[in-house]
GROMACS .gro file of C-alpha atoms in nm:
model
  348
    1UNK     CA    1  -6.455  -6.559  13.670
    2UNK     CA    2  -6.102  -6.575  13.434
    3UNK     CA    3  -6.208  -6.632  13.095
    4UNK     CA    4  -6.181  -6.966  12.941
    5UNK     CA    5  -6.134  -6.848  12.607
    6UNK     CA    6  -5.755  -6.848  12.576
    7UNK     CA    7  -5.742  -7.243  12.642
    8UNK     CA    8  -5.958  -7.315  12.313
    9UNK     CA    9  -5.642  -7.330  12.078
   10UNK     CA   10  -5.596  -7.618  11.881
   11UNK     CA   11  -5.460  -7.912  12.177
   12UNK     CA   12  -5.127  -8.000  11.954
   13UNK     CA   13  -4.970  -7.667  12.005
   14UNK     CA   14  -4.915  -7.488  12.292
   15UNK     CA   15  -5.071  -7.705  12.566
   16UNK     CA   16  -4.816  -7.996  12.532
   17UNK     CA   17  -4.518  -7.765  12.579
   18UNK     CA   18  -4.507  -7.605  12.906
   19UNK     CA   19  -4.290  -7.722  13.166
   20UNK     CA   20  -4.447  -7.992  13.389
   21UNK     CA   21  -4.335  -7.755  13.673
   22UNK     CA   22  -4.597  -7.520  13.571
   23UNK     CA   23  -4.858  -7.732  13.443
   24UNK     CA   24  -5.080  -7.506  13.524
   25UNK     CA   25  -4.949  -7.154  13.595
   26UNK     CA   26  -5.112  -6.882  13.805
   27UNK     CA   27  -5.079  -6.670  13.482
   28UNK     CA   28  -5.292  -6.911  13.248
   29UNK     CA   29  -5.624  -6.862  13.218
   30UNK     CA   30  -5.704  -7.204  13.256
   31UNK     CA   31  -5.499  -7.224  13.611
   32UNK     CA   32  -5.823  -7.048  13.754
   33UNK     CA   33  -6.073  -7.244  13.923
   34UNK     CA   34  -6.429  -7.186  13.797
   35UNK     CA   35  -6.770  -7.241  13.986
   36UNK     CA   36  -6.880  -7.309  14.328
   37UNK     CA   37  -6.694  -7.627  14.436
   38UNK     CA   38  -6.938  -7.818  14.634
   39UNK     CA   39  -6.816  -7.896  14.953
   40UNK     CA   40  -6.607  -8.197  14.987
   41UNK     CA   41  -6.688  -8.502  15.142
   42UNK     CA   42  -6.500  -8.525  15.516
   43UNK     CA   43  -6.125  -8.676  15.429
   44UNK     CA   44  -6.129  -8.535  15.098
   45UNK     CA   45  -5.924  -8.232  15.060
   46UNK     CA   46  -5.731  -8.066  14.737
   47UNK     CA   47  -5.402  -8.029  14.960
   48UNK     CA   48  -5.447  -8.394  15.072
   49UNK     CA   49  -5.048  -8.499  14.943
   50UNK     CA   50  -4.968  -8.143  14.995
   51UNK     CA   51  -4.674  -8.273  15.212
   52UNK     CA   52  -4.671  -8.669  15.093
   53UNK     CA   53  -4.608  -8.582  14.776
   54UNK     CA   54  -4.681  -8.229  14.648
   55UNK     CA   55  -4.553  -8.252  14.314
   56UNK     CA   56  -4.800  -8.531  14.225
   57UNK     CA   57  -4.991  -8.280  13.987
   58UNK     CA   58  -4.660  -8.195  13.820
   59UNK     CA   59  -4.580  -8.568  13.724
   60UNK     CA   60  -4.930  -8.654  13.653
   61UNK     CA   61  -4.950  -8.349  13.368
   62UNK     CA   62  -4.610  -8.476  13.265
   63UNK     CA   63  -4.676  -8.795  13.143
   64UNK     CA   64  -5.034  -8.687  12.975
   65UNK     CA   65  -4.864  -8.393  12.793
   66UNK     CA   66  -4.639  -8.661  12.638
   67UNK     CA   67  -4.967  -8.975  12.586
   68UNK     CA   68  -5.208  -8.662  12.460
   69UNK     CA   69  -4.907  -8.569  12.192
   70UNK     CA   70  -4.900  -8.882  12.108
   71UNK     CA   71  -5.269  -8.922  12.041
   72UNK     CA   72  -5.523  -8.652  12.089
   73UNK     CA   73  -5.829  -8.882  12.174
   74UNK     CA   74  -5.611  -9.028  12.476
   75UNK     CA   75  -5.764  -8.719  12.693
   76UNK     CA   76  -6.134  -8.780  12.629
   77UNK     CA   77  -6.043  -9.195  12.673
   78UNK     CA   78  -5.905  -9.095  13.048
   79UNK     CA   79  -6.163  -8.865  13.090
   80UNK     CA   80  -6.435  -9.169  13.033
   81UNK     CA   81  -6.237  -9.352  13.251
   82UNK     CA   82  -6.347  -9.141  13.533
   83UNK     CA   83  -6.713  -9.206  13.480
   84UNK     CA   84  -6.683  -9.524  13.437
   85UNK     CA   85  -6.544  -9.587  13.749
   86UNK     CA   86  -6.742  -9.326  13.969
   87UNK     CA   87  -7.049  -9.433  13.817
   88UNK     CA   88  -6.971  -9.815  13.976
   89UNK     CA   89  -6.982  -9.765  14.353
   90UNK     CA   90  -6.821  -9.481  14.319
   91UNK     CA   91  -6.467  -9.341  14.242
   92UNK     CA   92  -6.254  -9.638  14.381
   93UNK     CA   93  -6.040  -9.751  14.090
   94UNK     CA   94  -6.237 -10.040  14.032
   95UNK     CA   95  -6.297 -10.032  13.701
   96UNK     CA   96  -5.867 -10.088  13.660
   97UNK     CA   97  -5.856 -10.386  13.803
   98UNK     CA   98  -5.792 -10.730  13.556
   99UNK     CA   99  -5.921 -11.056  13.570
  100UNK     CA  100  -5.868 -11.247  13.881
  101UNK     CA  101  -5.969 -11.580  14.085
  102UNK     CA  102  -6.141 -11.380  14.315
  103UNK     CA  103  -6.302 -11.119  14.089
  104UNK     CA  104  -6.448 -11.053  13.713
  105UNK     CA  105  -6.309 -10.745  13.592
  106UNK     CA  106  -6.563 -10.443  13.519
  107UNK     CA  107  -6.317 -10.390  13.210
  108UNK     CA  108  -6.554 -10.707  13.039
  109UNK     CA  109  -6.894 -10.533  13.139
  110UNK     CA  110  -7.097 -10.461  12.802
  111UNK     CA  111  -7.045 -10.119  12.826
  112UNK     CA  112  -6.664 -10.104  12.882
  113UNK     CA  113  -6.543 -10.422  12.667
  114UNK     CA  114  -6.368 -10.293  12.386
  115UNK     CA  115  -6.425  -9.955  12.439
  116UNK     CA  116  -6.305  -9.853  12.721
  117UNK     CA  117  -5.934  -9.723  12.681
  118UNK     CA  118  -5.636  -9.580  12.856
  119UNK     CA  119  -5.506  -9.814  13.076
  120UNK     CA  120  -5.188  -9.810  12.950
  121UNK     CA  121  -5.150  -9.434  13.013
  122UNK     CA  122  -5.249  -9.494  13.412
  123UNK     CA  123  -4.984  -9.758  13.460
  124UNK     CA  124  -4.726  -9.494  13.358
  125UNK     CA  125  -4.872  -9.194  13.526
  126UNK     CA  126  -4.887  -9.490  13.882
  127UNK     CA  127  -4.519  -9.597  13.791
  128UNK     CA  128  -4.406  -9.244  13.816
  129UNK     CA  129  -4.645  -9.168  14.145
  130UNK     CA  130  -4.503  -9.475  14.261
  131UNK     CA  131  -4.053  -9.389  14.203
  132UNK     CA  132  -4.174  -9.031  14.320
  133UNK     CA  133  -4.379  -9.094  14.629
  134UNK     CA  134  -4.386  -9.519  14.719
  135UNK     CA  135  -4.743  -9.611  14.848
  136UNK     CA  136  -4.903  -9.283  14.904
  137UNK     CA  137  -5.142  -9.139  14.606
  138UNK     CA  138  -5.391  -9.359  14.513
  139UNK     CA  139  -5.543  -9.526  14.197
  140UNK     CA  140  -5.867  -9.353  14.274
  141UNK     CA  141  -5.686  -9.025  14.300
  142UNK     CA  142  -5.447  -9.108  13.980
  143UNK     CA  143  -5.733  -9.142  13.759
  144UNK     CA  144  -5.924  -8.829  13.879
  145UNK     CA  145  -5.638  -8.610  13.837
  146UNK     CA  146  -5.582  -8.764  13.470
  147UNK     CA  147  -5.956  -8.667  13.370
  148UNK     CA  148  -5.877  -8.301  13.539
  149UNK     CA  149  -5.514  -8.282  13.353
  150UNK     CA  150  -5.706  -8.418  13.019
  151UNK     CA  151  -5.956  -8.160  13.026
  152UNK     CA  152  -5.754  -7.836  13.090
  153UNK     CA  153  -5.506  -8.002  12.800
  154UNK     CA  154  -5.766  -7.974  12.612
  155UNK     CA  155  -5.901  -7.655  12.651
  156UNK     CA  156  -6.101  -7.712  12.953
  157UNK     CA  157  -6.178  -7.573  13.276
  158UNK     CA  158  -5.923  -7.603  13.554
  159UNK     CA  159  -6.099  -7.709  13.908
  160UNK     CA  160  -5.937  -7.780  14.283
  161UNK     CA  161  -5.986  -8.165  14.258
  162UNK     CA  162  -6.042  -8.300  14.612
  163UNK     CA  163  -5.810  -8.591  14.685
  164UNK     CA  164  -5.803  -8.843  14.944
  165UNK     CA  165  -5.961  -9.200  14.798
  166UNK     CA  166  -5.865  -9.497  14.854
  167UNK     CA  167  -5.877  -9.790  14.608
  168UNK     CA  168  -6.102 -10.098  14.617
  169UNK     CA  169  -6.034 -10.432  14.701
  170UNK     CA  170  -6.288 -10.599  14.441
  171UNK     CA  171  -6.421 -10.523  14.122
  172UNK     CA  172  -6.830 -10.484  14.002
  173UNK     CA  173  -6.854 -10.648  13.670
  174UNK     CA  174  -7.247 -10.664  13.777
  175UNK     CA  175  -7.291 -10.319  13.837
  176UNK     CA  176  -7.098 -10.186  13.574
  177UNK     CA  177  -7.341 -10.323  13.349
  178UNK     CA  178  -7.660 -10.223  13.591
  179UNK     CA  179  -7.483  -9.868  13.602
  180UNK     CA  180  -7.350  -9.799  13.329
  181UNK     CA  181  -7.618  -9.546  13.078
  182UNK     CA  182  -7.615  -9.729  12.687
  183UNK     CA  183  -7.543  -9.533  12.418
  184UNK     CA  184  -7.916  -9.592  12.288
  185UNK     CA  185  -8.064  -9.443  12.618
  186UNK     CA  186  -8.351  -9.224  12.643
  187UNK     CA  187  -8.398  -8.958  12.863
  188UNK     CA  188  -8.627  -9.084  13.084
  189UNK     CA  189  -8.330  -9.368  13.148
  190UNK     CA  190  -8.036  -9.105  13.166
  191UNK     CA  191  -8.252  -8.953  13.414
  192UNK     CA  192  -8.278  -9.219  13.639
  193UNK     CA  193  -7.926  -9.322  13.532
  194UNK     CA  194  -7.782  -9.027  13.705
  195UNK     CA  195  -8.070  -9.024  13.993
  196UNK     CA  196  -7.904  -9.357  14.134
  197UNK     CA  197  -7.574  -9.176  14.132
  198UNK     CA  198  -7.700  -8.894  14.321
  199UNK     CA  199  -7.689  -8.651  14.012
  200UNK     CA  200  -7.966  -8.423  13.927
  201UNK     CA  201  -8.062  -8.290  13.593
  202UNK     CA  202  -7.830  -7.981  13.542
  203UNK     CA  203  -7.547  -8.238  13.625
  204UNK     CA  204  -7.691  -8.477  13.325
  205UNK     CA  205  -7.668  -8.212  13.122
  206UNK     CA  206  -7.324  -8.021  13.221
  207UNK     CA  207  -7.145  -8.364  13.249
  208UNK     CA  208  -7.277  -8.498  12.926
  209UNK     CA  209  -7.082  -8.214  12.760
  210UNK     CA  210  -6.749  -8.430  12.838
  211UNK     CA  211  -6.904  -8.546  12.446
  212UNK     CA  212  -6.716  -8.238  12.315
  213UNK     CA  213  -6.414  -8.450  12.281
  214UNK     CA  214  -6.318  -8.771  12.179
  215UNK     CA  215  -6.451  -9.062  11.950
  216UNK     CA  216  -6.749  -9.352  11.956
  217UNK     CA  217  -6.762  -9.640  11.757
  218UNK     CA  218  -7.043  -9.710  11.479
  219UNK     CA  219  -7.148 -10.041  11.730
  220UNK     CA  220  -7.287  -9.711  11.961
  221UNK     CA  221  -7.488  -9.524  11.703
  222UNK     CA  222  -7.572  -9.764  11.399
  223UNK     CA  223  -7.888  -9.837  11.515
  224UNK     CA  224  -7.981  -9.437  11.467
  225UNK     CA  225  -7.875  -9.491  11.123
  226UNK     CA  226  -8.084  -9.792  11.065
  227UNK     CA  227  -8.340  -9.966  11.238
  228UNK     CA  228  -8.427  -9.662  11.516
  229UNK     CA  229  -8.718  -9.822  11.640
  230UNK     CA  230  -8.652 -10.147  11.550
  231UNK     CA  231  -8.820 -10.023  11.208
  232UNK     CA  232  -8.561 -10.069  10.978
  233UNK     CA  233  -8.557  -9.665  10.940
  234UNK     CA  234  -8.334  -9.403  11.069
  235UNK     CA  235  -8.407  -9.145  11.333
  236UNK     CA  236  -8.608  -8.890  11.225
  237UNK     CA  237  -8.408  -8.685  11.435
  238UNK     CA  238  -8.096  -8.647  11.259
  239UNK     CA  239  -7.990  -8.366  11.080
  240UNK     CA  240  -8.001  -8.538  10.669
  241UNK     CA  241  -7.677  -8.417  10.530
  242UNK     CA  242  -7.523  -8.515  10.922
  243UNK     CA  243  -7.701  -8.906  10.889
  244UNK     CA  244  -7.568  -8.914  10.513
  245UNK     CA  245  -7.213  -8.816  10.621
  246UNK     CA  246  -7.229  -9.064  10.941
  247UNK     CA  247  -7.404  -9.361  10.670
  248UNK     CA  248  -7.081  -9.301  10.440
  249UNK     CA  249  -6.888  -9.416  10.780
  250UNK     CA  250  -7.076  -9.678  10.897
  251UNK     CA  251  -7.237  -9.872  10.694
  252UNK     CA  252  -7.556 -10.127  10.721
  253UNK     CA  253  -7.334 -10.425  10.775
  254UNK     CA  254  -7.000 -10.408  10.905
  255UNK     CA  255  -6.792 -10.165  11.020
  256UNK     CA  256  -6.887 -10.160  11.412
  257UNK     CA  257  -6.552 -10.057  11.519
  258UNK     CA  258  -6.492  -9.792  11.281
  259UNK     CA  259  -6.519  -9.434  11.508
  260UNK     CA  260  -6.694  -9.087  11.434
  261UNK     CA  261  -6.590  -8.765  11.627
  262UNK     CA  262  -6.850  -8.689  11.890
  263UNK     CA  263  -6.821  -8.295  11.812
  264UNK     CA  264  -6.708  -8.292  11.440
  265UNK     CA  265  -6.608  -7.920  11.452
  266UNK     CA  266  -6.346  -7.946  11.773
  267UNK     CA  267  -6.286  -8.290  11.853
  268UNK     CA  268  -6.034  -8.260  12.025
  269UNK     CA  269  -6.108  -7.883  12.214
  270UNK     CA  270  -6.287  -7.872  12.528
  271UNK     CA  271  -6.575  -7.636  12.455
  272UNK     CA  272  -6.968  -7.591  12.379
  273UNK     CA  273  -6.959  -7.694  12.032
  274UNK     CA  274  -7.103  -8.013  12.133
  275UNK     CA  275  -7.430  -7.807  12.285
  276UNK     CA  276  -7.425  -7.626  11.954
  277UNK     CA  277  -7.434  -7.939  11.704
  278UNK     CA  278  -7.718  -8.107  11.942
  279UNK     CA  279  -7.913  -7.798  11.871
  280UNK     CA  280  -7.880  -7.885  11.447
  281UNK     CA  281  -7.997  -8.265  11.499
  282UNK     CA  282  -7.643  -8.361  11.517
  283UNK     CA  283  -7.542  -8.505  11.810
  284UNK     CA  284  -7.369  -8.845  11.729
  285UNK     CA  285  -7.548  -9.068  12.014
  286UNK     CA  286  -7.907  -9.071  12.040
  287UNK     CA  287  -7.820  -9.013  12.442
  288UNK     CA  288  -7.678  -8.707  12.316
  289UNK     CA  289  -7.965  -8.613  12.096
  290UNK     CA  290  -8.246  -8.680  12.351
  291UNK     CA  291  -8.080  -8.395  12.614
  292UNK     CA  292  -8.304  -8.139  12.269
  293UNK     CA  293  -8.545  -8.360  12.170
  294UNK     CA  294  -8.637  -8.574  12.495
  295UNK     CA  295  -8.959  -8.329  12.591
  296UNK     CA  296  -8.787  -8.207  12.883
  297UNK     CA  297  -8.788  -7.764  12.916
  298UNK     CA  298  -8.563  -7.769  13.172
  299UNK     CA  299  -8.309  -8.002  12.996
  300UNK     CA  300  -8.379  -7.828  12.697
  301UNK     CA  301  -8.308  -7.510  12.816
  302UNK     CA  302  -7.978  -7.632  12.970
  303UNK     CA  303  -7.849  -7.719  12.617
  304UNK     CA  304  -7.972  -7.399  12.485
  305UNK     CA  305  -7.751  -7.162  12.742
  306UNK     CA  306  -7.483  -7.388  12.759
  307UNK     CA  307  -7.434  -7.341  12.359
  308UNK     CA  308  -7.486  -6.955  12.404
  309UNK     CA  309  -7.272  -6.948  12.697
  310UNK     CA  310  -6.972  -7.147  12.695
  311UNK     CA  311  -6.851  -7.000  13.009
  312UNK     CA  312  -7.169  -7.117  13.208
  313UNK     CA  313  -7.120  -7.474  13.066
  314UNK     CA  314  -6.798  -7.474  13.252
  315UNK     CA  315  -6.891  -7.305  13.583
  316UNK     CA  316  -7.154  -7.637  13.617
  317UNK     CA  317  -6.916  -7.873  13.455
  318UNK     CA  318  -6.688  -7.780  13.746
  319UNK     CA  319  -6.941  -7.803  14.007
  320UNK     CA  320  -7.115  -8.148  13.835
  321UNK     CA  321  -6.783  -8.363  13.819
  322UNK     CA  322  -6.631  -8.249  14.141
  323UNK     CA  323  -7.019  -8.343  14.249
  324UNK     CA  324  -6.949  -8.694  14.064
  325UNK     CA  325  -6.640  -8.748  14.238
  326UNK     CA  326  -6.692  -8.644  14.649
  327UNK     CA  327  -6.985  -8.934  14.619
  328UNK     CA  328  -6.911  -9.228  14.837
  329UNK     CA  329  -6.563  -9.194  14.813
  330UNK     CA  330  -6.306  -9.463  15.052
  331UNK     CA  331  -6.161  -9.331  15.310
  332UNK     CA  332  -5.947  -9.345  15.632
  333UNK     CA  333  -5.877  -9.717  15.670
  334UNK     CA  334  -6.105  -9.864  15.399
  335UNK     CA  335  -6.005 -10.039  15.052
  336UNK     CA  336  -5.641  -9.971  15.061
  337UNK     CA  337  -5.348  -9.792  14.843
  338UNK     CA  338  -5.302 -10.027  14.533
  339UNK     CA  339  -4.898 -10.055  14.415
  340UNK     CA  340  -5.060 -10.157  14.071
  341UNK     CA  341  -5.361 -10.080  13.968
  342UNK     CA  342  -5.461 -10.351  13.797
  343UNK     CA  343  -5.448 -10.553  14.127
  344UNK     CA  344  -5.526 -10.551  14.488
  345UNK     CA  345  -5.247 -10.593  14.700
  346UNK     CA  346  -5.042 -10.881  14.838
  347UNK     CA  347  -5.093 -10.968  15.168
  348UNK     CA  348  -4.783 -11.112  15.334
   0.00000   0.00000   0.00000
C-alpha cells in the first residue's frame, strides 16, 4: 500500500493547484487506491462513463479545487452530504431535492435544516457535467464523486468510486429524520443507527473518522457543556481545559450557531488526529466521544489502532464508504437522470 503521508500538507497549498487534467496523477501518492474494495453492486462499475463522458472526474475536481480555495470547510460540508443522502434509502440524490407540491424536502428534516451545506457547490459541479456530457452522469454519482474529490483534497485516501446511480424521483423528509444518527447519540443508538444501513461496527468506527474535518455548531454539543444528563452539569467525560476552551465558544444561552472545529489540531487535513483527540476526552460530539467511552472493546480498540495507525484508518475508510455507497443503489431503468438536482424531471 502507497503511503498516505505525502497528502497531509496543509489543504491551501499544493492540492488546489494541479491541473484538473491530472487531478489525481499516477505519480501522487494519493492517486493510489487503498483497501479491499468490496465488490460492487451489479450495474455499478468505476469505468461506468468511461466512454459517456470520461473526463467527468476531471471537471468534478475542477470546480472543488476552486469552492475548497474558496473555503476550506466546503470539503467536509460535501463530504456530509454523502451520508446524508446514503443514509436515506440510500445514495439517490434525494436529499438535493427542494420543496415541492408533491414532496417535503429532506433538506427541512431536524437533522439537515440549517446545517446541512453545499448545495450551491453541486449545482456548479451538475452545470458543468451537464455543458460537458447533456443527461448522462447522475446526481447520485455527482455527489459521490464530490465527497471522493473532497477527501483526497484534503489529504485523504484516493478510492475507485463505483458509478452507475440513478437519481430519485421523491424525497424522504420522514426518514431523514428516522435515519439520520443525532449528534447526542449513544452508542448503543449509533450501533443500531448503522445496523439499519447495513453497516457493521468497524464501519461505525472508520466512517465516523470523516469528523477529522470540518465544523459543528454549538446547537450539536451544548448540551455536553451543560445539562449532560439533563442535570444541569457537564459531561464528565470531557477533557477540563478542552470543555473550558469549548464553554468560552458557546456559551449557556445563545450562541447555537456559532461552530467549533471537530479535530482542533487539522481541521481541515484528512487524517487520524480525530482518533487521537477522542483518546484525550476531546472529541467535540458526545457521538464522537462514546466510540472511547461507550463500554464497547471492540469499538474501543478500533479508535485505539486507528490513532496509532493512520494508514489502517484509511485502508477501512476506503472499504466502509465504498460499503456505504454500493447499498441499494438505482439502477437500469429506475428513478431517472435529474437535469437539476434540485428537481425531478419534466415530463412532456
Amino acid at each position: 500500500m502507497a503511503s498516505s503521508k505525502a497528502l497531509l500538507g496543509a489543504i491551501f497549498i499544493a492540492s488546489f493547484y494541479f491541473p484538473a487534467s491530472i487531478a489525481f496523477p499516477a505519480h501522487h501518492e494519493g492517486a493510489h487506491p487503498v483497501g479491499h474494495s468490496p465488490k460492487p453492486k451489479l450495474g455499478l462499475s468505476p469505468d461506468f462513463y468511461i466512454s459517456t463522458c470520461p473526463q467527468a472526474d476531471e471537471i468534478v475536481v475542477s470546480v472543488l479545487k476552486k469552492a475548497i480555495a474558496k473555503e476550506q470547510r466546503i470539503a467536509a460540508s460535501l463530504l456530509r452530504l454523502l451520508f446524508h443522502d446514503c443514509f436515506v434509502q440510500g445514495c439517490d440524490a434525494s436529499v438535493l431535492l427542494d420543496d415541492s407540491k408533491a414532496d417535503a424536502s429532506e433538506k427541512n428534516a431536524i437533522p439537515n435544516k440549517n446545517s446541512l451545506r453545499g448545495f450551491e457547490v453541486i449545482d456548479e459541479i451538475k452545470a458543468a457535467l451537464e455543458e460537458a456530457c447533456p443527461h448522462t452522469v447522475s446526481c447520485a454519482d455527482t455527489v459521490a464523486l464530490a465527497a471522493r474529490g473532497s477527501t483526497v483534497l484534503s489529504g485523504g485516501p484516493y478510492w475507485e468510486l463505483p458509478l452507475g446511480r440513478r437519481d430519485s424521483k421523491t424525497a424522504y423528509m420522514k426518514l431523514a429524520n428516522k435515519n439520520l444518527p443525532p449528534p447526542n447519540a449513544t452508542l448503543h443508538r449509533l450501533i443500531k443507527f448503522f445496523e439499519r444501513q447495513g453497516l457493521d461496527k468497524v464501519d461505525l468506527v472508520a466512517l465516523s473518522g470523516s469528523h477529522t474535518i470540518g465544523m459543528a455548531r454549538c446547537v450539536s454539543f451544548k448540551q455536553r457543556l451543560y445539562n449532560q444528563h439533563r442535570d444541569n452539569k457537564p459531561d464528565m467525560t470531557l477533557e477540563k481545559r478542552f470543555y473550558y476552551t469549548l464553554a468560552s465558544v458557546c456559551p449557556r444561552t445563545g450562541g447555537d450557531n456559532n461552530i467549533s472545529p471537530l479535530d482542533f489540531v487539522s481541521p481541515s487535513k484528512f487524517d487520524n488526529s480525530y482518533y487521537k483527540l477522542i483518546l484525550e476526552g476531546k472529541g467535540l460530539l458526545n457521538s464522537d466521544q462514546v466510540l472511547w467511552t461507550g463500554k464497547d472493546q471492540k469499538i474501543a480498540d478500533l479508535v485505539r489502532s486507528y490513532a496509532e495507525n493512520e494508514s489502517l484508518f484509511f485502508e477501512h475508510y476506503v472499504n466502509s464508504i465504498i460499503k456505504m455507497g454500493n447499498r441499494n443503489p438505482l439502477l437500469g431503468h429506475d428513478g431517472e437522470i435529474r437535469k437539476n438536482c434540485r428537481r425531478v424531471n419534466q415530463v412532456l
